[in-house]
Each structure stands twice: as structure tokens, then as C-alpha cells.
Coordinates of C-alpha atoms in Angstrom, one line a residue:
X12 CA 31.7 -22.9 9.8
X13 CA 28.3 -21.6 10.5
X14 CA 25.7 -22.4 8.0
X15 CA 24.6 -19.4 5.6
X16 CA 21.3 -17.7 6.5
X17 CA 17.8 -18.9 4.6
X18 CA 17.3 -16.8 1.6
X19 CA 14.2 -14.6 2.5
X20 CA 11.1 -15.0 0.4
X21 CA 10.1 -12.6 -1.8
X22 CA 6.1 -12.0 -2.5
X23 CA 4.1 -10.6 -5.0
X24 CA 0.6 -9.7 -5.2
X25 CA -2.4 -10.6 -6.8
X26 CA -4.4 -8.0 -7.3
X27 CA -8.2 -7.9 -9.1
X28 CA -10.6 -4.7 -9.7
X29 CA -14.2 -4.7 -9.9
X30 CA -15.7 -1.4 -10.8
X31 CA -18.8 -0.3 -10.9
X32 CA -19.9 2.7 -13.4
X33 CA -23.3 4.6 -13.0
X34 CA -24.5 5.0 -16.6
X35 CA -25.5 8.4 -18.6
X36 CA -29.1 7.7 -18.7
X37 CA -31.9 10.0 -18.3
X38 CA -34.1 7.5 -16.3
X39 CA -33.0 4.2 -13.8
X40 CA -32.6 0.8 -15.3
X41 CA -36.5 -0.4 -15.2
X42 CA -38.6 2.6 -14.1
X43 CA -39.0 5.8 -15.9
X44 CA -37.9 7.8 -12.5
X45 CA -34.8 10.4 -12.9
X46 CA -31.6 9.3 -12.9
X47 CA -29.8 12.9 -12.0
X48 CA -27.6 13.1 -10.0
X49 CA -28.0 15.9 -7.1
X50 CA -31.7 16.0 -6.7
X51 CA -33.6 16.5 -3.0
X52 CA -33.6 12.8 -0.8
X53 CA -36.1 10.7 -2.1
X54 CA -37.8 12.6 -4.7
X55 CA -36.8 10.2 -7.9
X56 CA -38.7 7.1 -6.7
X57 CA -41.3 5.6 -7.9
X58 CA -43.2 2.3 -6.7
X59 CA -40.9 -0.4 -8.7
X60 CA -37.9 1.3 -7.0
X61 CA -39.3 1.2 -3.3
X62 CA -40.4 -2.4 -4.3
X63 CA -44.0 -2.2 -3.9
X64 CA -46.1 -5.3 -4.5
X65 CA -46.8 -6.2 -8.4
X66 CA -44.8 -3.8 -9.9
X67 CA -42.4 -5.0 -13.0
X68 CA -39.4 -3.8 -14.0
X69 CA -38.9 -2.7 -17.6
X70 CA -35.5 -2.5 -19.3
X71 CA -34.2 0.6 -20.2
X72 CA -33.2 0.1 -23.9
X73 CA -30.3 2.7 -23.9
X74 CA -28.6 0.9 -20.4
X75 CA -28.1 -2.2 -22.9
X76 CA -27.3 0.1 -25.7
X77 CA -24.5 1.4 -23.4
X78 CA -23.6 -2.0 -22.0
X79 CA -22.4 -3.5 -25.0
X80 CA -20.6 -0.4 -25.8
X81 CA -18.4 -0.9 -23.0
X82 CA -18.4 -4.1 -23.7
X83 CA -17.0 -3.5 -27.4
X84 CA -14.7 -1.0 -26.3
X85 CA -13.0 -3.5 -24.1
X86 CA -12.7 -6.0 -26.4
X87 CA -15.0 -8.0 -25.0
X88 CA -17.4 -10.8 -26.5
X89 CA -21.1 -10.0 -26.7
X90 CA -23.4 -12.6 -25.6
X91 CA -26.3 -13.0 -28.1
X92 CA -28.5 -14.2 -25.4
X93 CA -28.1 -13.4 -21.6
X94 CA -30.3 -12.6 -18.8
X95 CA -31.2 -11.1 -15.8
X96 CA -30.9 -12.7 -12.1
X97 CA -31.6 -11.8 -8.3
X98 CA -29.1 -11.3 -5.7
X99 CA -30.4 -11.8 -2.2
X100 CA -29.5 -8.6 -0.8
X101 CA -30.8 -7.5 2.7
X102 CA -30.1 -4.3 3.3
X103 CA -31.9 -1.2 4.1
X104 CA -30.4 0.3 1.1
X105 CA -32.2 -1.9 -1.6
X106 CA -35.8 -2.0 -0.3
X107 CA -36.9 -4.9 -2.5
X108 CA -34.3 -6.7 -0.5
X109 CA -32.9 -8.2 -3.7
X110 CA -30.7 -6.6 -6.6
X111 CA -31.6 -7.3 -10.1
X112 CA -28.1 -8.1 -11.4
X113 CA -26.6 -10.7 -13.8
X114 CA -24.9 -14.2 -12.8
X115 CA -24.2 -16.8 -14.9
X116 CA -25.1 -15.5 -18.4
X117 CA -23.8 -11.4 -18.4
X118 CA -23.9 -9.2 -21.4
X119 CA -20.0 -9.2 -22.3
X120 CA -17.0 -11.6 -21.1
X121 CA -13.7 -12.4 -22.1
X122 CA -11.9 -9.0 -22.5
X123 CA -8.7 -6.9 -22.2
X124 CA -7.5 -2.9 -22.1
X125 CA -4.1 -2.3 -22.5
X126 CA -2.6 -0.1 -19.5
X127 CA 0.4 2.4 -19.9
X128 CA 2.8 3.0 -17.2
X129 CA 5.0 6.6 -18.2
X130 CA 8.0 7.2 -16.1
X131 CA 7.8 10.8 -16.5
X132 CA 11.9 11.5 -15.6
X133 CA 12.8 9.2 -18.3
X134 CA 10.1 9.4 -21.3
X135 CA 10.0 5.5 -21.0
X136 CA 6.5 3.5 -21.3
X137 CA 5.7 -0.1 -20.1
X138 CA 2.8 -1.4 -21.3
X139 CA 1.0 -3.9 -20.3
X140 CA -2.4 -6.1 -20.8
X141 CA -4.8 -6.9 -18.4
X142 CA -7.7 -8.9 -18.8
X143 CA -11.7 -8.4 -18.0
X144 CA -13.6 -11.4 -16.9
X145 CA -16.9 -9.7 -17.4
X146 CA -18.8 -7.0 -17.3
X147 CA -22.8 -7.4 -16.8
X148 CA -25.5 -4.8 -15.8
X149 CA -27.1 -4.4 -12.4
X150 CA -29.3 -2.0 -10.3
X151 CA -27.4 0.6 -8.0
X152 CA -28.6 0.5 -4.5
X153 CA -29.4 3.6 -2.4
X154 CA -27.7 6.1 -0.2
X155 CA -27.6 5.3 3.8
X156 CA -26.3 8.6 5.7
X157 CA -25.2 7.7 9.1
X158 CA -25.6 10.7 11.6
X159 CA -22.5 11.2 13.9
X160 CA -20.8 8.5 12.4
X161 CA -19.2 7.5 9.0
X162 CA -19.6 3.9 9.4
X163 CA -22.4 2.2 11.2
X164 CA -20.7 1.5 14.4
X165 CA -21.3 4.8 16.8
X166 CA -23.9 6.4 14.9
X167 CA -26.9 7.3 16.7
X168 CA -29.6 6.9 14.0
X169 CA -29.1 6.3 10.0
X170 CA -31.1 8.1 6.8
X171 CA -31.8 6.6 3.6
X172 CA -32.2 8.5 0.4
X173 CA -33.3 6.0 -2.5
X174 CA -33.0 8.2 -5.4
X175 CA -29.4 6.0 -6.3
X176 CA -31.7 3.0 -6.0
X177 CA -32.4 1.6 -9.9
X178 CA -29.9 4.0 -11.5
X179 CA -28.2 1.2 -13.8
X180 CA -24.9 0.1 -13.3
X181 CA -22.0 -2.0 -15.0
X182 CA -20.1 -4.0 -12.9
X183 CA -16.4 -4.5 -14.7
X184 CA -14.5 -7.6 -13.6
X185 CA -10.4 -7.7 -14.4
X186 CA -8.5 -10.6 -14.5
X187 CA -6.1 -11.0 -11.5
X188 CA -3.3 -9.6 -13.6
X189 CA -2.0 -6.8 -12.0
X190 CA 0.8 -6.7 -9.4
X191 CA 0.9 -3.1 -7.7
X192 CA -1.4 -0.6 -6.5
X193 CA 0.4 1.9 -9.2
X194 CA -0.7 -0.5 -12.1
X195 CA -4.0 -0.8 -10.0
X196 CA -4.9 2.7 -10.5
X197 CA -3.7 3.3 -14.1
X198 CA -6.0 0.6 -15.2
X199 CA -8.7 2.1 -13.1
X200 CA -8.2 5.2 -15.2
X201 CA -8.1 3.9 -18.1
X202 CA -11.5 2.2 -18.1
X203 CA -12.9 5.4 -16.9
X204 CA -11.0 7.1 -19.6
X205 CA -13.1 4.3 -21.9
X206 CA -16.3 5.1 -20.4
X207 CA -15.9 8.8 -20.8
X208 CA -14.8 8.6 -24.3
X209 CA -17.9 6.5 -25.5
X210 CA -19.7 9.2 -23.3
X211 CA -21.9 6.1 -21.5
X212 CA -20.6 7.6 -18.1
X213 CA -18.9 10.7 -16.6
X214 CA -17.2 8.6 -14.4
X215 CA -17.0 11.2 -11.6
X216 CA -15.9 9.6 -8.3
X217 CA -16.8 12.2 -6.1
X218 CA -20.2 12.0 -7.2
X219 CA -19.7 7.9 -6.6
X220 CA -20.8 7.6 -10.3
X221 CA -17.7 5.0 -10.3
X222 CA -16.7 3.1 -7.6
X223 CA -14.1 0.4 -7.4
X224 CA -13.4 -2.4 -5.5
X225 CA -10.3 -4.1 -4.6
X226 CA -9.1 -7.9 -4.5
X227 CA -5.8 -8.8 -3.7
X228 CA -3.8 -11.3 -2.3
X229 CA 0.1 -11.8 -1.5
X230 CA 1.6 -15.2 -2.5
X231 CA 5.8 -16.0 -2.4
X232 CA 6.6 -15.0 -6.2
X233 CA 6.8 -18.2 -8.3
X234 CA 4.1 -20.0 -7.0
X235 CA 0.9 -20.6 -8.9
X236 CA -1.7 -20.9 -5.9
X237 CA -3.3 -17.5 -4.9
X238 CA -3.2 -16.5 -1.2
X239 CA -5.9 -15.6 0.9
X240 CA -8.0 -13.0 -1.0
X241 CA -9.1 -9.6 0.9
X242 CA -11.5 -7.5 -0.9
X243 CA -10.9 -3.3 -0.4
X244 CA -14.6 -1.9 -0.7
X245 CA -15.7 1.4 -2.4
X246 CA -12.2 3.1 -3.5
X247 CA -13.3 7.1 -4.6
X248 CA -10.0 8.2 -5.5
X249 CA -7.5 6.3 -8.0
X250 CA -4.3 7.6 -5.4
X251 CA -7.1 6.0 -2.3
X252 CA -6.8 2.9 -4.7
X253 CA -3.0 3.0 -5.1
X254 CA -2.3 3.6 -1.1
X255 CA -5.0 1.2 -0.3
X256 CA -3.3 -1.6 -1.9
X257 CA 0.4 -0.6 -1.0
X258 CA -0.9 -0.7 2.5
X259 CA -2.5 -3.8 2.6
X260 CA 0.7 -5.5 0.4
X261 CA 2.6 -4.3 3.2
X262 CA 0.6 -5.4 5.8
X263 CA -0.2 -9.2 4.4
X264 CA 3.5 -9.4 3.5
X265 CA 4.5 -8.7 7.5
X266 CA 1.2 -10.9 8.5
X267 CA 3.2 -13.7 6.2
X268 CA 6.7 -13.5 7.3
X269 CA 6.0 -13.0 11.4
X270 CA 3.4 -15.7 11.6
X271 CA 1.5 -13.6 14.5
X272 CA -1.3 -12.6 12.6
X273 CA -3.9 -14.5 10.5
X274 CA -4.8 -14.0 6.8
X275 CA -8.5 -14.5 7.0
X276 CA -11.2 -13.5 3.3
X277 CA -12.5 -10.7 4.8
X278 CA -13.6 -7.2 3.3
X279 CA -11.6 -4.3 4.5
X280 CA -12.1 -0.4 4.4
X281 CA -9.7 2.1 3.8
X282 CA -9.5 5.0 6.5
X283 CA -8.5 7.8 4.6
X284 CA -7.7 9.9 7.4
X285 CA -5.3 7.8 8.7
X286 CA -4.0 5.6 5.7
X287 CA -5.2 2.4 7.2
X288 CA -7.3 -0.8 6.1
X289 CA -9.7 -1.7 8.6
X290 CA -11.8 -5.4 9.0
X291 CA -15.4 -4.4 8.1
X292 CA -17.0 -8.0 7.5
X293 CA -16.2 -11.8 6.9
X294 CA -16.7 -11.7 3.2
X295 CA -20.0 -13.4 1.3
X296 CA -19.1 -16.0 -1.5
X297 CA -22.1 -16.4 -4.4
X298 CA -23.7 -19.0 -2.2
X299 CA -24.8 -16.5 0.3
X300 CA -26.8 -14.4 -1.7
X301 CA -28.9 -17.5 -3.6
X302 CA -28.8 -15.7 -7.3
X303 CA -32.2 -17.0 -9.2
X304 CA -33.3 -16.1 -12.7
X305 CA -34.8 -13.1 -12.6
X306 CA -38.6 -14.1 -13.4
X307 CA -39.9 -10.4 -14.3
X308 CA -38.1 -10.0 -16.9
X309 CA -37.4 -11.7 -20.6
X310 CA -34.1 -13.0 -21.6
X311 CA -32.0 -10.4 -24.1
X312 CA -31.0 -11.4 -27.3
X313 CA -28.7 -8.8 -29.2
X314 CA -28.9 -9.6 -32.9
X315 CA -25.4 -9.5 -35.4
X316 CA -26.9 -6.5 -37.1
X317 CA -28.2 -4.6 -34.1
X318 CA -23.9 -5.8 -32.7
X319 CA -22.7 -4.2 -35.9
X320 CA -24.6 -1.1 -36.0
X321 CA -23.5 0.1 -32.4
X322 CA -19.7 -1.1 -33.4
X323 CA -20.3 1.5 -35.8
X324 CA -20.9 4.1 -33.8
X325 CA -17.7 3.6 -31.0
X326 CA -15.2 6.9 -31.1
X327 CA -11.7 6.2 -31.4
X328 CA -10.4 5.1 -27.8
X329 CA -8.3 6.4 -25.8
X330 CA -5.2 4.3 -26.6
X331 CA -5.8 3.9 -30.5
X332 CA -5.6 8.1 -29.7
X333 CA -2.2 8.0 -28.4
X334 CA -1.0 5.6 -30.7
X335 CA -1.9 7.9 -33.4
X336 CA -0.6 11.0 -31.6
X337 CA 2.8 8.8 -31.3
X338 CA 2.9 7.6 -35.1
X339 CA 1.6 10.6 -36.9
X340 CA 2.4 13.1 -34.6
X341 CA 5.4 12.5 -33.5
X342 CA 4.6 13.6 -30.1
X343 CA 6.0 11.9 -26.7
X344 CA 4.1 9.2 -24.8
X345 CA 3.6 12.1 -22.2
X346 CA 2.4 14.3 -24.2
X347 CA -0.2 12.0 -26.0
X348 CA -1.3 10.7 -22.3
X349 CA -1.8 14.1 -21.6
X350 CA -4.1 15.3 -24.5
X351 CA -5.9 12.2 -25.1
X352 CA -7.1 12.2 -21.0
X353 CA -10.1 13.8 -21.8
X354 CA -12.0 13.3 -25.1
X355 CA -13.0 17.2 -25.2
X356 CA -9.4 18.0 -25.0
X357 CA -8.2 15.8 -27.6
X358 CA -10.9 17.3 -30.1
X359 CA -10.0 20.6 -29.0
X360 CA -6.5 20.2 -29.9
X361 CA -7.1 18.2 -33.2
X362 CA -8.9 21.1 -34.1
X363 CA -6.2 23.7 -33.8
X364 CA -3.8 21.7 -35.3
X365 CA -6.3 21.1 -38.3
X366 CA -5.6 24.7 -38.5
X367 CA -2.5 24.5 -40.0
X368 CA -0.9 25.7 -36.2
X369 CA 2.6 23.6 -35.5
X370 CA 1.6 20.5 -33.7
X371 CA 4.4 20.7 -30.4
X372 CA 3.7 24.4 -30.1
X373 CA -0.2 23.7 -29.7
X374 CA 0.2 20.7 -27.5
X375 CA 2.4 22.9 -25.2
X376 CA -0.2 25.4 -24.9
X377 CA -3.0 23.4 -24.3
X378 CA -1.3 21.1 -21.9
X379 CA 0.3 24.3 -20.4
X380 CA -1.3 27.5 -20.1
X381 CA -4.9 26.9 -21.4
X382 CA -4.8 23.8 -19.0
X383 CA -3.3 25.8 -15.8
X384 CA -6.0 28.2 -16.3
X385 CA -8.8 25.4 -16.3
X386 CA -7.5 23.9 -13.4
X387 CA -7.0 27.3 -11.9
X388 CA -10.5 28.6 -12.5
X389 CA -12.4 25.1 -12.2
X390 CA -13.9 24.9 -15.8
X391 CA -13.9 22.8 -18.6
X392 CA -12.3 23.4 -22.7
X393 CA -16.0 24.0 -23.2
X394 CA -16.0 27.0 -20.9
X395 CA -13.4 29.2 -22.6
X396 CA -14.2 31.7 -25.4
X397 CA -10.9 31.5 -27.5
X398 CA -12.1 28.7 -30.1
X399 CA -9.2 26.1 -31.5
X400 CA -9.5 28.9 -34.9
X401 CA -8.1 31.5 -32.5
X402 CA -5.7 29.0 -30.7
X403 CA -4.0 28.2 -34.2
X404 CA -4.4 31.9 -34.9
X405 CA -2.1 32.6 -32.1
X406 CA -0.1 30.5 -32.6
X407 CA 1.1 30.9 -36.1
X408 CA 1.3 34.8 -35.4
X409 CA 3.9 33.6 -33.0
X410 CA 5.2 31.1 -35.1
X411 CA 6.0 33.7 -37.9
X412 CA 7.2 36.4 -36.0
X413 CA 4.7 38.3 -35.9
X414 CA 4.5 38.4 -31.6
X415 CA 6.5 37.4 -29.4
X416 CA 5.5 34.4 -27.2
X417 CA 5.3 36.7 -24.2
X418 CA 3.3 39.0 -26.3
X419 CA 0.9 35.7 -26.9
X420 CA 1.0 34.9 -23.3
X421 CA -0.2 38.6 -22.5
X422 CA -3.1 38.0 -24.5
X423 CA -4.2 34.8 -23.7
X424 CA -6.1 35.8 -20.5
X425 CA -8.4 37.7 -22.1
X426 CA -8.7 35.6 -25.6
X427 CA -10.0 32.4 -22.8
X428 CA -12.6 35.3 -21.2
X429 CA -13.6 37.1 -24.3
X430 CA -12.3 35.5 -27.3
X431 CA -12.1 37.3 -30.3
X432 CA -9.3 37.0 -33.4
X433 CA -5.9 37.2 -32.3
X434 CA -4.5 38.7 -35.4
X435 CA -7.5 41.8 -35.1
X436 CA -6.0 42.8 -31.5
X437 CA -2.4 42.6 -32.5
X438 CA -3.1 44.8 -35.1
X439 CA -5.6 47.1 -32.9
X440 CA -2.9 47.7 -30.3
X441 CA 0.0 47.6 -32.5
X442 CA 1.7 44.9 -30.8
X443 CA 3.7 43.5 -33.9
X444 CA 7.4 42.1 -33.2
X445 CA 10.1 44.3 -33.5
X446 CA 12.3 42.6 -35.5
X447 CA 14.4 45.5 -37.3
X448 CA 18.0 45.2 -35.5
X449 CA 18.6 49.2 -36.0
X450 CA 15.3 49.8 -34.1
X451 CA 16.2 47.1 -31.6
X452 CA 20.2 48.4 -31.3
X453 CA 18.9 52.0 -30.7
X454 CA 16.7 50.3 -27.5
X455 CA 20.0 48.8 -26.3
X456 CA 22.0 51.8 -26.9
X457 CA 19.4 54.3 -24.2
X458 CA 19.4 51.0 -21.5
X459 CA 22.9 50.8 -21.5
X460 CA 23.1 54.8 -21.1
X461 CA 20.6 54.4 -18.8
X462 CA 21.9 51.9 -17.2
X463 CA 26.1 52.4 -16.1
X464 CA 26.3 50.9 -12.8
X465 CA 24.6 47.7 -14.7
X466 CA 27.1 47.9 -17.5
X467 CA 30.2 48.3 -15.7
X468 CA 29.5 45.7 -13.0
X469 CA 28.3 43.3 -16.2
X470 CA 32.0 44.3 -18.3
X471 CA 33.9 43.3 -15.0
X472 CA 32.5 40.0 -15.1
X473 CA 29.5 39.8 -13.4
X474 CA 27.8 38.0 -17.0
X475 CA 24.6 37.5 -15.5
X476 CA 23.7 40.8 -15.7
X477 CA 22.6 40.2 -19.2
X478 CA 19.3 38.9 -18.1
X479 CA 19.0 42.5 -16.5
X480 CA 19.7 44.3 -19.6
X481 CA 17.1 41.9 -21.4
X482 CA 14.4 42.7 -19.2
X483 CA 15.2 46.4 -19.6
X484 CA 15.1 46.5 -23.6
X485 CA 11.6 44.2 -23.6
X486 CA 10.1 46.7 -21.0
X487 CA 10.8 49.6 -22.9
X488 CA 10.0 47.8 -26.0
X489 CA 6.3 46.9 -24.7
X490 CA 7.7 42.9 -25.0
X491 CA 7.6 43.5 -28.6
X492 CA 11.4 43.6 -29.2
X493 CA 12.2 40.1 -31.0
X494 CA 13.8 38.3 -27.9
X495 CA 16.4 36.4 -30.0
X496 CA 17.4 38.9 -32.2
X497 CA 17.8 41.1 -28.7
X498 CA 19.9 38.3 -26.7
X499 CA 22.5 38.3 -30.5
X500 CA 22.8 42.0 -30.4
X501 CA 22.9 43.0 -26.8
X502 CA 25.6 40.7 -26.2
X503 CA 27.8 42.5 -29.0
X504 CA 27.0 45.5 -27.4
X505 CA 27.7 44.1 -23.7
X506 CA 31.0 42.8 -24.5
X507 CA 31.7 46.0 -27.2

């Protein structure tokens, strides 16, 4: 009797973000030199951020303002006392050649966000909790551009633009508690959803306004001990983030169960162009970049009543959003995902429905039409000239009969361009429902004449027809024949 085969091991992953969000701030973190975005190379700099002898830094009172923000909105503790420290950091990118950052004693620690995974087929919602170690403040560190190259290796010379340099930063730290580059991603989205929301970031990734970095590690499931961690630098993308880490599961799971490769802490990059994580660097533990306190600048104390006063003044978040949208609403954890995504949007459809406007009927047009025509033409809710007023205008004309929906879909192009009151151009053009059934029969009655070939293939059997015959009756109505009212009566007629 041959002995049965080893059960094969099954692993899961550890996986840890760390992301790092540019904040909304007119000026850098401690000089008063611009922090916009866009500007001409090296143009916002200024002596303390090309690290000239003597200078001092100076906090920027709004980056701690929007620190603890963040920090509240994650549900993290606020430290009353914290400070600043430097982080060795030779690189051509950070001409100090240190980073004022924060080690031992950060602004906010011991948090959670609550992620939502929606199985769009099904309707169903996993939720799940994830932790934040910490989240402290730092200085970004400048732009290098290497010419023929986009790495280092093989470029023939390099440029630096130092106008990123001092723009402040929060650096978020999760809890190794998620398990797959989907969950990864969500919670990435989320935090930026967070950031937006409290409107201390845009969180624009193509800008590199939020970056994220991935930790992660493959262990046989059941076993406490981590594996050997391999950090993922500078994600732009939340899908680069979600194939990153599927990759690199797959390739450390392989790496495990063949033996013929190694498992070494390294930092990886992900090659976009060819889905792949390449070695980049042996990775640097704290020790190697000799954190000090920082000695230019005071320690921060954050009083209880300064604490309270900026808990005061947090928005409702993103999730307490579609809780509400869930509980009051009634709408689906789709839809609520869907509207709450962007702050703007979410007001903008509060707004309509504030109206008197039927909740499920606004949320489909928003997340429908108005939203296919953002994407379509690149702009924001802000850019469009039909205000929520006109939305819930519309939509109670259609509501009570008064249009059709098609006849509200006809006018919508030119309600988002020019705006104006709804009910004033249904009246202006006369485009009020016909919903008299004489007036409606006598339409049927001159397509059908019109029409024999139609009706005799229809009366033979051919029943899809009747979808012909509809389209006839709303084209010669000008769409403003009543379309139920139409189908009852024309199939009386049809099978007369």
C-alpha cells in the first residue's frame, strides 16, 4: 500500500501599507516657499529648503492642524506632547542630507479604518478592520529626473527639481492586517477617501501627492511568525498596488515551495510595463539612518481644548456616510460606495434629494448619466451648470408624469452645459407627457396603417415586432407619448 501523498501547505500573506499624503497647504512644512503643485523646476525654494548654513525651520501651524485631523479621523490617539527627529538621509534629492521626520514620539498612534469589500454580482459586503500603527509628519524630498532612463541604472546624466523638497507629508502606518492585494487597495482608497473628505489632501496619485508603499510577507497559514518581509516602493495606482502584491504573493509562494530561490528583506519595484517586481536595494532597518532629536525645533504640545476644537470641525467620513445612506436611505452598499466616493458628489446629491426628488431615482442619475458625462468630458460636479434644484426639478417632472424619462434624458445635455429650470423648457417647447389614451390610440392607429408589412409579420407570430411599433408611436409622438400607457394599448391593438 503506498503511503498517501503530504498534504501541501497552504500560505497566506502578511501584508502592511505605509502611505505617504502631500498636505493641502499653501506653503512647505518650515519655510514660507510655495507648496503648488506644477510650478517651473526649482523656483519654490528658498535657503532652509536647499539646506544652507544657519537657517531654521519653522512649523507650519496648519500641517499640525491637518495632522491631527487625520489623525482623528482615523481614530487615532493624539499625543499631547511629541517631537520632531532627523533621519540620516543621503541623497541628492534631500540636499540637507537629512529629513526632518518623527521617530519615537509621532503626532497620532494606535488607530483603525474600517475597509468594505462589495461583491458587485451579488450585493454582498465584507467588512473588515484594519489597524494604523501611526501616523507622524515629515518633510517630502525632491524630484530626481533621470534622462534616458527611468531608474538610475542606464541613464546618462540625472536632474533635480527641489520644489517637492519641504512640502509636508504624513506618513500612515497600517497594522499588518491585511491578507490580499484586493483588500490592500480598498484600504488604500479609503484613507485617501479620509484625506479628501477632511479636505487636508487631494490625494491625487498622478501628481504623487499620495504614494504608498508596500510590506508583505508569505508565511504557511496558521503560524504566528512573519516571513521574510519585502517592501514594494512608491505604488501610483491602487490596481499597481493590487497586481503588485498578487505578483509578489505568487512569486514568494513558488520561492517557498521549490526551495531554489532565496527570500532575502529587500525593497522591490514594480515594472508596470511588464507586470513584474524587480530587486532595487537590500532594505535599511532604523539603525541605518541614526534618527536624533531634531535640535531646531521645540517639542509640540497639543492642548485638550485646542484637541476638542479641531474634533469639532471633522465632516462626517466616508463610512459613517454610507452607513447613513444604508439606514436612512435605504439604498444598496453599492450605491452608497458609489455616492459617498467623493465628498462633492455626496453633497451634491444630498442636495437634490433635500429637494423633495425620490432618493433611488436621484442616485441613478447621478451615478449614471450626470457621472458618465463627467467621466466623459473630464470635469468635476462643480463644473456642470444644472444645480441639485434643477436635478430634483427634473426629476419630479418625471416622477409625476409630466416627461417622459427619455424626454429628461433629451434634456439633460444641455441642462449640465447651460442649466436653466427644467420645468421652464418643458413648458417653452411643449414637451409635456402625452398621457390621454385616445390621443395615444389615434398615434397607434396611423403607425399600424402605416406600417402593414410590420403588422402582419407581428400578427403571424413574429412578437418582437412590438418593440418596432413602440419606437414608431414615440417618434411620431416627439418621445412625449406616455411609454407605459403606449406598451398597454398597443398591445390591444397588436393582438386586436
Amino acid at each position: 500500500m503506498t503511503a498517501a501523498a503530504p498534504a501541501k501547505t497552504e500560505y497566506e500573506a502578511v501584508i502592511g501599507l505605509e502611505i505617504h499624503c502631500q498636505l493641502s497647504t499653501n506653503t512647505k512644512i518650515f519655510t514660507p516657499s510655495s507648496a503648488e503643485f506644477g510650478a517651473a523646476p526649482n523656483t519654490h525654494i528658498d535657503p532652509i529648503t536647499v539646506g544652507m548654513p544657519g537657517v531654521l525651520p519653522v512649523l507650519n501651524e496648519k500641517v499640525l492642524e491637518y495632522a491631527v485631523k487625520a489623525g482623528l479621523a482615523l481614530n487615532c490617539q493624539i499625543a499631547p506632547y511629541s517631537k520632531f527627529d532627523r533621519k540620516q538621509y543621503f541623497y541628492p534629492d534631500l540636499p540637507k542630507n537629512y529629513q526632518i521626520s518623527q521617530f519615537d514620539l509621532p503626532i497620532a498612534e494606535h488607530g483603525w479604518i474600517n475597509i468594505e469589500l462589495v461583491d458587485k454580482k451579488s450585493g454582498t459586503v465584507e467588512r473588515k478592520k484594519i489597524g494604523i500603527t501611526r501616523l507622524h509628519m515629515e518633510e517630502d524630498a525632491g524630484k530626481l529626473v533621470h534622462a534616458g532612463s527611468d531608474s538610475l541604472a542606464g541613464s546618462t546624466y540625472s536632474l533635480v527639481d527641489y520644489n517637492r523638497a519641504g512640502v509636508p507629508l504624513i506618513e500612515i502606518v497600517s497594522e499588518p492586517d491585511l491578507r490580499t492585494g484586493k483588500e490592500a487597495a480598498e484600504y488604500a482608497q479609503e484613507v485617501r477617501r479620509v484625506v479628501r473628505y477632511l479636505g487636508v489632501g487631494d490625494g491625487n496619485m498622478q501628481e504623487g501627492s499620495l504614494r504608498c508603499d508596500v510590506n508583505i510577507s508569505i508565511r504557511p497559514k496558521g503560524r504566528e511568525a512573519f516571513g521574510t518581509k519585502v517592501e514594494i516602493k512608491n505604488m501610483n495606482s491602487f490596481s499597481a498596488i493590487q497586481k503588485a502584491i498578487d505578483y509578489e504573493i505568487e512569486r514568494q509562494t513558488e520561492a517557498l515551495e521549490s526551495g531554489d530561490e532565496e527570500i532575502i528583506q529587500e525593497t522591490r519595484l514594480w515594472d508596470e510595463s511588464i507586470q513584474v517586481t524587480k530587486s532595487m536595494r537590500s532594505k535599511e532597518g532604523s539603525s541605518d539612518y541614526r534618527y536624533f532629536p531634531e535640535p531646531d525645533l521645540p517639542p509640540i504640545e497639543v492642548s485638550k481644548k485646542q484637541l476638542e476644537f479641531w474634533k469639532s470641525e471633522l465632516p462626517e467620513l466616508p463610512a459613517e456616510k454610507r452607513d447613513r445612506y444604508e439606514k436612512e436611505l435605504g439604498l444598496s452598499a453599492y450605491d452608497t460606495r458609489v455616492l459617498t466616493d467623493d465628498r462633492s458628489i455626496a453633497d451634491y446629491f444630498e442636495q437634490t434629494i433635500a429637494t423633495g426628488a425620490e432618493t433611488k431615482t436621484v442616485a441613478n442619475w447621478v451615478m449614471g448619466d450626470i457621472a458618465g458625462y463627467l467621466n466623459a468630458e473630464k470635469l468635476t460636479i462643480g463644473d456642470i451648470s444644472l444645480t441639485p434644484e434643477g436635478l430634483g426639478e427634473l426629476v419630479n417632472l418625471i416622477t409625476a408624469g409630466t416627461i417622459s424619462n427619455k424626454i429628461g434624458k433629451d434634456l439633460l445635455p444641455t441642462l449640465l452645459k447651460e442649466g436653466g429650470s427644467p420645468k421652464a423648457i418643458v413648458e417653452e417647447k411643449g414637451l409635456v407627457q402625452i398621457s390621454d389614451p385616445a390621443a395615444i390610440a389615434a398615434i397607434i392607429d396611423d403607425v399600424m396603417a402605416a406600417n402593414p408589412d410590420e403588422l402582419a409579420k407581428y400578427r403571424a407570430g413574429k412578437k418582437t415586432l412590438q418593440g418596432f411599433f413602440v419606437g414608431k408611436v414615440m417618434q411620431q409622438s416627439g418621445g412625449r407619448a406616455d411609454p407605459k400607457l403606449t406598451n398597454q394599448l398597443l398591445g390591444k391593438k397588436l393582438n386586436g
